[in-house]
PDB file of C-alpha atoms and ligand atoms in Angstrom:
ATOM      1  CA  MET A 615     154.365 133.921  62.692  1.00 58.00           C
ATOM      2  CA  ASP A 616     152.001 131.000  63.270  1.00 64.00           C
ATOM      3  CA  GLY A 617     151.068 130.357  59.641  1.00 83.00           C
ATOM      4  CA  ARG A 618     150.564 134.005  58.726  1.00 95.00           C
ATOM      5  CA  LYS A 619     152.361 134.695  55.428  1.00 96.00           C
ATOM      6  CA  PRO A 620     155.101 137.324  55.984  1.00 97.00           C
ATOM      7  CA  TYR A 621     154.265 140.632  54.341  1.00 98.00           C
ATOM      8  CA  ILE A 622     156.871 143.215  53.286  1.00 98.00           C
ATOM      9  CA  ALA A 623     155.438 146.542  52.141  1.00 98.00           C
ATOM     10  CA  GLY A 624     157.448 149.424  50.701  1.00 98.00           C
ATOM     11  CA  ASN A 625     156.126 152.961  51.165  1.00 98.00           C
ATOM     12  CA  TRP A 626     157.773 155.276  48.667  1.00 98.00           C
ATOM     13  CA  LYS A 627     156.089 158.390  50.114  1.00 98.00           C
ATOM     14  CA  MET A 628     156.665 161.434  47.817  1.00 98.00           C
ATOM     15  CA  ASN A 629     159.921 160.135  46.355  1.00 98.00           C
ATOM     16  CA  LEU A 630     161.393 158.890  43.053  1.00 98.00           C
ATOM     17  CA  ASP A 631     160.916 160.188  39.547  1.00 98.00           C
ATOM     18  CA  ARG A 632     158.915 158.142  37.076  1.00 98.00           C
ATOM     19  CA  SER A 633     161.833 156.416  35.376  1.00 98.00           C
ATOM     20  CA  HIS A 634     163.479 155.354  38.677  1.00 98.00           C
ATOM     21  CA  ALA A 635     160.088 154.178  39.925  1.00 98.00           C
ATOM     22  CA  LEU A 636     159.550 151.953  36.886  1.00 98.00           C
ATOM     23  CA  ASP A 637     163.121 150.605  37.024  1.00 98.00           C
ATOM     24  CA  LEU A 638     162.705 149.713  40.677  1.00 98.00           C
ATOM     25  CA  ILE A 639     159.414 147.898  40.033  1.00 98.00           C
ATOM     26  CA  LYS A 640     161.090 145.908  37.217  1.00 98.00           C
ATOM     27  CA  THR A 641     163.950 144.941  39.540  1.00 97.00           C
ATOM     28  CA  ILE A 642     161.652 143.885  42.373  1.00 97.00           C
ATOM     29  CA  LYS A 643     159.443 141.922  39.984  1.00 97.00           C
ATOM     30  CA  GLY A 644     162.496 140.071  38.683  1.00 95.00           C
ATOM     31  CA  ARG A 645     163.526 139.019  42.197  1.00 94.00           C
ATOM     32  CA  LEU A 646     160.164 138.039  43.626  1.00 93.00           C
ATOM     33  CA  GLY A 647     159.752 134.374  42.851  1.00 85.00           C
ATOM     34  CA  ASP A 648     156.264 132.894  42.947  1.00 88.00           C
ATOM     35  CA  GLY A 649     155.157 134.805  46.048  1.00 83.00           C
ATOM     36  CA  ASN A 650     154.096 131.603  47.823  1.00 88.00           C
ATOM     37  CA  ASP A 651     156.118 132.117  50.979  1.00 92.00           C
ATOM     38  CA  ARG A 652     155.992 135.916  51.292  1.00 95.00           C
ATOM     39  CA  GLU A 653     153.836 138.794  50.137  1.00 97.00           C
ATOM     40  CA  VAL A 654     155.501 141.941  48.788  1.00 98.00           C
ATOM     41  CA  ALA A 655     153.808 145.211  47.870  1.00 98.00           C
ATOM     42  CA  ILE A 656     154.802 148.737  46.897  1.00 98.00           C
ATOM     43  CA  PHE A 657     152.799 151.801  47.895  1.00 98.00           C
ATOM     44  CA  ALA A 658     153.590 154.279  45.151  1.00 98.00           C
ATOM     45  CA  PRO A 659     152.639 157.918  44.555  1.00 98.00           C
ATOM     46  CA  SER A 660     149.135 157.940  43.029  1.00 98.00           C
ATOM     47  CA  VAL A 661     150.239 159.551  39.764  1.00 98.00           C
ATOM     48  CA  TYR A 662     152.530 156.587  39.046  1.00 98.00           C
ATOM     49  CA  LEU A 663     150.056 153.847  39.923  1.00 98.00           C
ATOM     50  CA  ALA A 664     148.851 153.142  36.375  1.00 98.00           C
ATOM     51  CA  ASP A 665     152.411 152.787  35.095  1.00 98.00           C
ATOM     52  CA  VAL A 666     153.830 150.787  37.982  1.00 98.00           C
ATOM     53  CA  SER A 667     150.877 148.413  38.049  1.00 98.00           C
ATOM     54  CA  ALA A 668     151.266 147.828  34.301  1.00 98.00           C
ATOM     55  CA  VAL A 669     154.914 146.861  34.895  1.00 98.00           C
ATOM     56  CA  ALA A 670     154.018 144.660  37.876  1.00 98.00           C
ATOM     57  CA  GLN A 671     151.291 142.833  35.985  1.00 96.00           C
ATOM     58  CA  GLY A 672     151.726 139.079  35.765  1.00 94.00           C
ATOM     59  CA  SER A 673     153.739 138.963  39.001  1.00 96.00           C
ATOM     60  CA  PRO A 674     152.603 138.533  42.622  1.00 97.00           C
ATOM     61  CA  LEU A 675     153.822 142.064  43.467  1.00 98.00           C
ATOM     62  CA  GLY A 676     150.996 144.056  45.052  1.00 98.00           C
ATOM     63  CA  ILE A 677     150.590 147.701  44.118  1.00 98.00           C
ATOM     64  CA  GLY A 678     148.905 150.146  46.455  1.00 98.00           C
ATOM     65  CA  ALA A 679     148.213 153.816  47.100  1.00 98.00           C
ATOM     66  CA  GLN A 680     149.363 155.804  50.117  1.00 98.00           C
ATOM     67  CA  ASN A 681     146.017 157.459  50.754  1.00 98.00           C
ATOM     68  CA  PHE A 682     142.485 157.953  49.376  1.00 98.00           C
ATOM     69  CA  HIS A 683     139.181 159.573  50.307  1.00 98.00           C
ATOM     70  CA  PHE A 684     136.338 157.620  51.878  1.00 98.00           C
ATOM     71  CA  GLU A 685     133.624 159.262  49.765  1.00 98.00           C
ATOM     72  CA  SER A 686     132.851 157.742  46.363  1.00 98.00           C
ATOM     73  CA  GLU A 687     132.863 161.014  44.428  1.00 98.00           C
ATOM     74  CA  GLY A 688     132.119 164.693  44.743  1.00 98.00           C
ATOM     75  CA  ALA A 689     133.572 168.102  45.492  1.00 98.00           C
ATOM     76  CA  TYR A 690     136.814 166.977  47.198  1.00 98.00           C
ATOM     77  CA  THR A 691     139.497 168.906  45.351  1.00 98.00           C
ATOM     78  CA  GLY A 692     142.810 167.107  45.251  1.00 97.00           C
ATOM     79  CA  GLU A 693     141.446 163.805  46.538  1.00 98.00           C
ATOM     80  CA  THR A 694     141.301 160.346  44.947  1.00 98.00           C
ATOM     81  CA  SER A 695     138.517 157.786  45.381  1.00 98.00           C
ATOM     82  CA  ALA A 696     138.848 154.058  45.998  1.00 98.00           C
ATOM     83  CA  ASN A 697     137.305 153.343  42.626  1.00 98.00           C
ATOM     84  CA  MET A 698     139.846 155.576  40.884  1.00 98.00           C
ATOM     85  CA  LEU A 699     142.652 153.647  42.574  1.00 98.00           C
ATOM     86  CA  ARG A 700     141.221 150.337  41.423  1.00 98.00           C
ATOM     87  CA  GLU A 701     140.885 151.669  37.900  1.00 98.00           C
ATOM     88  CA  VAL A 702     144.618 152.386  37.707  1.00 98.00           C
ATOM     89  CA  GLY A 703     145.530 148.942  39.004  1.00 98.00           C
ATOM     90  CA  ALA A 704     145.953 149.406  42.761  1.00 98.00           C
ATOM     91  CA  ASP A 705     144.729 146.507  44.877  1.00 98.00           C
ATOM     92  CA  ARG A 706     145.562 147.944  48.317  1.00 98.00           C
ATOM     93  CA  VAL A 707     145.970 151.165  50.275  1.00 98.00           C
ATOM     94  CA  LEU A 708     147.674 152.614  53.362  1.00 98.00           C
ATOM     95  CA  ILE A 709     145.318 154.179  55.911  1.00 98.00           C
ATOM     96  CA  GLY A 710     146.212 156.518  58.763  1.00 98.00           C
ATOM     97  CA  HIS A 711     149.960 156.684  58.134  1.00 98.00           C
ATOM     98  CA  SER A 712     151.483 158.895  60.822  1.00 97.00           C
ATOM     99  CA  GLU A 713     152.428 161.498  58.209  1.00 97.00           C
ATOM    100  CA  ARG A 714     148.754 161.721  57.219  1.00 98.00           C
ATOM    101  CA  ARG A 715     147.717 161.953  60.867  1.00 98.00           C
ATOM    102  CA  HIS A 716     150.329 164.447  62.026  1.00 96.00           C
ATOM    103  CA  ILE A 717     151.402 166.562  59.035  1.00 97.00           C
ATOM    104  CA  PHE A 718     148.007 166.646  57.323  1.00 97.00           C
ATOM    105  CA  ARG A 719     145.989 166.506  60.562  1.00 97.00           C
ATOM    106  CA  GLU A 720     143.735 163.669  59.444  1.00 97.00           C
ATOM    107  CA  PRO A 721     141.211 163.037  62.207  1.00 97.00           C
ATOM    108  CA  ASN A 722     141.352 159.655  63.945  1.00 96.00           C
ATOM    109  CA  ASP A 723     137.770 158.801  62.926  1.00 96.00           C
ATOM    110  CA  TRP A 724     138.618 159.062  59.211  1.00 98.00           C
ATOM    111  CA  SER A 725     140.659 155.893  59.473  1.00 98.00           C
ATOM    112  CA  GLY A 726     137.537 153.859  60.321  1.00 98.00           C
ATOM    113  CA  ARG A 727     135.616 155.335  57.413  1.00 98.00           C
ATOM    114  CA  LYS A 728     138.538 154.613  55.102  1.00 98.00           C
ATOM    115  CA  VAL A 729     138.960 151.015  56.276  1.00 98.00           C
ATOM    116  CA  ARG A 730     135.224 150.438  55.687  1.00 98.00           C
ATOM    117  CA  LYS A 731     135.345 152.026  52.236  1.00 98.00           C
ATOM    118  CA  ALA A 732     138.482 150.126  51.233  1.00 98.00           C
ATOM    119  CA  LEU A 733     136.837 146.810  52.164  1.00 98.00           C
ATOM    120  CA  ASP A 734     133.640 147.744  50.328  1.00 98.00           C
ATOM    121  CA  GLU A 735     135.629 148.606  47.209  1.00 98.00           C
ATOM    122  CA  ALA A 736     137.854 145.499  47.275  1.00 97.00           C
ATOM    123  CA  LEU A 737     141.047 147.311  48.285  1.00 98.00           C
ATOM    124  CA  LEU A 738     143.231 145.656  50.926  1.00 98.00           C
ATOM    125  CA  PRO A 739     143.849 148.176  53.725  1.00 98.00           C
ATOM    126  CA  ILE A 740     146.938 148.512  55.902  1.00 98.00           C
ATOM    127  CA  LEU A 741     145.817 150.468  58.965  1.00 98.00           C
ATOM    128  CA  CYS A 742     148.807 152.277  60.505  1.00 98.00           C
ATOM    129  CA  VAL A 743     148.907 152.980  64.238  1.00 98.00           C
ATOM    130  CA  GLY A 744     151.662 154.174  66.544  1.00 98.00           C
ATOM    131  CA  GLU A 745     152.579 156.531  69.334  1.00 97.00           C
ATOM    132  CA  LYS A 746     154.649 159.703  69.348  1.00 96.00           C
ATOM    133  CA  LEU A 747     157.715 159.938  71.570  1.00 95.00           C
ATOM    134  CA  GLU A 748     155.959 162.086  74.176  1.00 95.00           C
ATOM    135  CA  GLU A 749     153.132 159.565  74.385  1.00 96.00           C
ATOM    136  CA  ARG A 750     155.593 156.723  75.004  1.00 95.00           C
ATOM    137  CA  GLN A 751     157.465 158.783  77.586  1.00 94.00           C
ATOM    138  CA  ALA A 752     154.201 159.533  79.389  1.00 96.00           C
ATOM    139  CA  ASN A 753     153.316 155.803  79.448  1.00 96.00           C
ATOM    140  CA  ARG A 754     150.421 156.430  77.109  1.00 97.00           C
ATOM    141  CA  THR A 755     151.376 154.031  74.308  1.00 97.00           C
ATOM    142  CA  GLU A 756     148.625 151.493  74.986  1.00 98.00           C
ATOM    143  CA  ARG A 757     145.978 154.135  75.509  1.00 97.00           C
ATOM    144  CA  LEU A 758     146.895 155.707  72.179  1.00 98.00           C
ATOM    145  CA  LEU A 759     146.975 152.376  70.323  1.00 98.00           C
ATOM    146  CA  ARG A 760     143.575 151.493  71.788  1.00 98.00           C
ATOM    147  CA  ARG A 761     142.133 154.799  70.579  1.00 98.00           C
ATOM    148  CA  GLN A 762     143.507 154.328  67.076  1.00 98.00           C
ATOM    149  CA  LEU A 763     142.346 150.690  66.875  1.00 98.00           C
ATOM    150  CA  ASP A 764     138.887 151.563  68.245  1.00 98.00           C
ATOM    151  CA  ALA A 765     138.506 154.189  65.522  1.00 98.00           C
ATOM    152  CA  GLY A 766     140.186 152.339  62.657  1.00 98.00           C
ATOM    153  CA  LEU A 767     138.399 149.015  63.132  1.00 98.00           C
ATOM    154  CA  CYS A 768     135.050 150.349  64.399  1.00 98.00           C
ATOM    155  CA  ASP A 769     133.092 149.046  61.416  1.00 97.00           C
ATOM    156  CA  VAL A 770     134.835 145.787  60.535  1.00 98.00           C
ATOM    157  CA  GLN A 771     133.409 142.271  60.922  1.00 98.00           C
ATOM    158  CA  PRO A 772     135.671 139.509  62.329  1.00 97.00           C
ATOM    159  CA  GLU A 773     135.773 137.573  59.049  1.00 96.00           C
ATOM    160  CA  GLU A 774     136.895 140.723  57.209  1.00 97.00           C
ATOM    161  CA  MET A 775     140.142 140.807  59.189  1.00 97.00           C
ATOM    162  CA  ARG A 776     141.480 138.305  56.642  1.00 96.00           C
ATOM    163  CA  ARG A 777     141.767 141.309  54.303  1.00 97.00           C
ATOM    164  CA  VAL A 778     142.999 143.864  56.862  1.00 98.00           C
ATOM    165  CA  THR A 779     146.629 144.340  57.907  1.00 98.00           C
ATOM    166  CA  ILE A 780     147.773 146.457  60.839  1.00 98.00           C
ATOM    167  CA  ALA A 781     151.117 148.292  60.822  1.00 98.00           C
ATOM    168  CA  TYR A 782     152.574 149.273  64.187  1.00 98.00           C
ATOM    169  CA  GLU A 783     154.799 152.269  63.503  1.00 97.00           C
ATOM    170  CA  PRO A 784     156.132 154.172  66.500  1.00 97.00           C
ATOM    171  CA  VAL A 785     156.329 157.728  65.167  1.00 95.00           C
ATOM    172  CA  TRP A 786     159.703 158.294  66.821  1.00 94.00           C
ATOM    173  CA  ALA A 787     161.193 155.438  64.768  1.00 94.00           C
ATOM    174  CA  ILE A 788     159.955 156.582  61.343  1.00 92.00           C
ATOM    175  CA  GLY A 789     162.754 157.950  59.192  1.00 90.00           C
ATOM    176  CA  THR A 790     164.956 158.536  62.235  1.00 92.00           C
ATOM    177  CA  GLY A 791     167.269 155.512  62.129  1.00 90.00           C
ATOM    178  CA  GLU A 792     165.999 154.625  65.600  1.00 90.00           C
ATOM    179  CA  VAL A 793     164.348 151.195  65.796  1.00 89.00           C
ATOM    180  CA  ALA A 794     162.042 149.940  68.530  1.00 91.00           C
ATOM    181  CA  THR A 795     163.773 147.401  70.757  1.00 94.00           C
ATOM    182  CA  PRO A 796     162.533 143.805  70.476  1.00 93.00           C
ATOM    183  CA  GLU A 797     160.843 144.314  73.824  1.00 94.00           C
ATOM    184  CA  GLN A 798     159.060 147.516  72.763  1.00 96.00           C
ATOM    185  CA  ALA A 799     157.945 146.067  69.427  1.00 96.00           C
ATOM    186  CA  GLY A 800     156.935 142.753  71.027  1.00 96.00           C
ATOM    187  CA  GLU A 801     154.829 144.472  73.678  1.00 97.00           C
ATOM    188  CA  ALA A 802     153.060 146.730  71.192  1.00 98.00           C
ATOM    189  CA  HIS A 803     152.342 143.895  68.757  1.00 98.00           C
ATOM    190  CA  ALA A 804     151.062 141.658  71.554  1.00 98.00           C
ATOM    191  CA  PHE A 805     148.819 144.486  72.744  1.00 98.00           C
ATOM    192  CA  ILE A 806     147.386 144.934  69.250  1.00 98.00           C
ATOM    193  CA  ARG A 807     146.740 141.211  68.871  1.00 98.00           C
ATOM    194  CA  LYS A 808     145.063 141.130  72.274  1.00 98.00           C
ATOM    195  CA  TRP A 809     142.865 144.062  71.269  1.00 98.00           C
ATOM    196  CA  ILE A 810     141.780 142.171  68.130  1.00 98.00           C
ATOM    197  CA  HIS A 811     141.140 139.045  70.226  1.00 98.00           C
ATOM    198  CA  ASN A 812     138.963 140.941  72.684  1.00 98.00           C
ATOM    199  CA  LYS A 813     136.995 142.924  70.102  1.00 98.00           C
ATOM    200  CA  LEU A 814     136.813 140.596  67.113  1.00 98.00           C
ATOM    201  CA  GLY A 815     137.517 137.143  68.516  1.00 98.00           C
ATOM    202  CA  PRO A 816     140.308 134.551  68.577  1.00 98.00           C
ATOM    203  CA  GLU A 817     140.123 133.603  64.906  1.00 97.00           C
ATOM    204  CA  ALA A 818     140.497 137.216  63.752  1.00 98.00           C
ATOM    205  CA  ALA A 819     143.390 137.676  66.172  1.00 97.00           C
ATOM    206  CA  GLU A 820     145.101 134.564  64.835  1.00 97.00           C
ATOM    207  CA  LEU A 821     144.877 135.452  61.170  1.00 96.00           C
ATOM    208  CA  THR A 822     145.544 139.208  61.238  1.00 98.00           C
ATOM    209  CA  ARG A 823     149.025 140.218  60.141  1.00 98.00           C
ATOM    210  CA  ILE A 824     150.695 142.931  62.188  1.00 98.00           C
ATOM    211  CA  LEU A 825     153.664 144.633  60.499  1.00 98.00           C
ATOM    212  CA  TYR A 826     156.399 146.625  62.199  1.00 97.00           C
ATOM    213  CA  GLY A 827     157.455 149.945  60.647  1.00 97.00           C
ATOM    214  CA  GLY A 828     160.180 152.395  61.640  1.00 96.00           C
ATOM    215  CA  SER A 829     163.721 152.434  60.202  1.00 94.00           C
ATOM    216  CA  VAL A 830     163.613 148.849  58.930  1.00 96.00           C
ATOM    217  CA  LYS A 831     166.869 148.050  57.107  1.00 96.00           C
ATOM    218  CA  PRO A 832     168.577 144.963  55.654  1.00 97.00           C
ATOM    219  CA  ASP A 833     170.582 144.519  58.865  1.00 95.00           C
ATOM    220  CA  ASN A 834     167.604 144.544  61.245  1.00 95.00           C
ATOM    221  CA  ILE A 835     164.849 142.809  59.244  1.00 96.00           C
ATOM    222  CA  ARG A 836     165.734 139.314  60.464  1.00 95.00           C
ATOM    223  CA  GLY A 837     165.750 140.293  64.107  1.00 95.00           C
ATOM    224  CA  LEU A 838     162.456 142.129  63.781  1.00 96.00           C
ATOM    225  CA  LEU A 839     160.746 139.213  62.068  1.00 96.00           C
ATOM    226  CA  ALA A 840     161.958 136.900  64.821  1.00 96.00           C
ATOM    227  CA  ILE A 841     159.868 138.813  67.376  1.00 96.00           C
ATOM    228  CA  GLU A 842     156.653 137.079  68.319  1.00 94.00           C
ATOM    229  CA  ASP A 843     153.614 138.715  66.747  1.00 97.00           C
ATOM    230  CA  VAL A 844     155.672 140.563  64.100  1.00 97.00           C
ATOM    231  CA  ASP A 845     154.403 139.305  60.730  1.00 97.00           C
ATOM    232  CA  GLY A 846     156.254 141.588  58.363  1.00 98.00           C
ATOM    233  CA  ALA A 847     157.464 145.131  57.832  1.00 98.00           C
ATOM    234  CA  LEU A 848     156.361 148.455  56.417  1.00 98.00           C
ATOM    235  CA  VAL A 849     159.515 149.983  54.961  1.00 98.00           C
ATOM    236  CA  GLY A 850     159.964 153.653  54.045  1.00 98.00           C
ATOM    237  CA  GLY A 851     163.458 154.946  53.195  1.00 97.00           C
ATOM    238  CA  ALA A 852     164.974 151.517  52.560  1.00 98.00           C
ATOM    239  CA  SER A 853     162.305 150.721  49.936  1.00 98.00           C
ATOM    240  CA  LEU A 854     163.647 153.397  47.578  1.00 98.00           C
ATOM    241  CA  LYS A 855     166.742 151.534  46.380  1.00 98.00           C
ATOM    242  CA  PRO A 856     167.267 147.964  45.174  1.00 98.00           C
ATOM    243  CA  ASP A 857     170.430 147.664  47.298  1.00 97.00           C
ATOM    244  CA  SER A 858     168.436 148.098  50.485  1.00 98.00           C
ATOM    245  CA  PHE A 859     164.990 146.780  49.513  1.00 98.00           C
ATOM    246  CA  ILE A 860     165.979 143.533  47.765  1.00 97.00           C
ATOM    247  CA  PRO A 861     167.835 142.136  50.833  1.00 97.00           C
ATOM    248  CA  ILE A 862     164.789 143.013  52.942  1.00 97.00           C
ATOM    249  CA  ILE A 863     162.339 141.158  50.685  1.00 97.00           C
ATOM    250  CA  GLU A 864     164.803 138.260  50.419  1.00 95.00           C
ATOM    251  CA  PHE A 865     165.116 137.776  54.167  1.00 90.00           C
ATOM    252  CA  ASP A 866     165.676 134.168  55.286  1.00 83.00           C
ATOM    253  CA  GLN A 867     162.654 132.571  56.852  1.00 68.00           C
TER     254      GLN A 867
HETATM  255  C1  PEP B 264     157.172 154.495  56.852  1.00 53.79           C
HETATM  256  O1  PEP B 264     157.171 155.262  55.911  1.00 53.79           O
HETATM  257  O2  PEP B 264     156.102 153.989  57.176  1.00 53.79           O
HETATM  258  C2  PEP B 264     158.430 154.186  57.525  1.00 53.79           C
HETATM  259  C3  PEP B 264     158.423 153.284  58.472  1.00 53.79           C
HETATM  260  O3  PEP B 264     159.554 154.868  57.128  1.00 53.79           O
HETATM  261  P1  PEP B 264     161.103 154.485  57.470  1.00 53.79           P
HETATM  262  O4  PEP B 264     161.268 153.033  57.126  1.00 53.79           O
HETATM  263  O5  PEP B 264     161.898 155.386  56.582  1.00 53.79           O
HETATM  264  O6  PEP B 264     161.316 154.744  58.918  1.00 53.79           O
END
């Protein structure tokens, strides 16, 4: 990981009721330690953010939203602004998750506008990229990743990459129990780091954390983190229960 602090992020998606959400935050907070050797964050449903961030307060646990709108305010029914997220205690946000891209048909160019807005509003973005199965089978993985990186990082300065995280999430591995092989993950992560090197320079490439996402579980976290260029994990299903999430955040370095 070359000095990049490992980052484990839990994405709750549209799961958990309020009382289970608060219990889980209390449990994670109690197991976190000082946060010096790893960064842990939970991306909670927006309606719970005020409550979960109040519980997390005083600990190094990061609290983020799963989505927001890139405009500051206006006639955008059902949307949430960056400033609103900050006001309820979120310090970070997911951008371009595959469920946003594919179920809700979010255009690729929105991710760039969202990354810019997040940085301007002091939210730490995780930009999610990843290919669908048919794109991998057609040997189009790199082309697709390039397109998503070009759009997502189109308006970012090299020094801002300190605040940006990339999550490589092959769509075929999300929620399916199927995990990318070390070779597949290694190749994709190396490609992403090379893209950053070419577009934003060697320093940005060196400091940017690239997370793997897609059926991460307690029994595969160690192997995934051992892959070169994998700096952490974005965890969906396994972040919903202490039994599966605590062993992931307590992985041995
Ligand atoms: C995700 O939600 O980003 C994800 C990777 O989900 P899962 O861990 O359930 O595959």
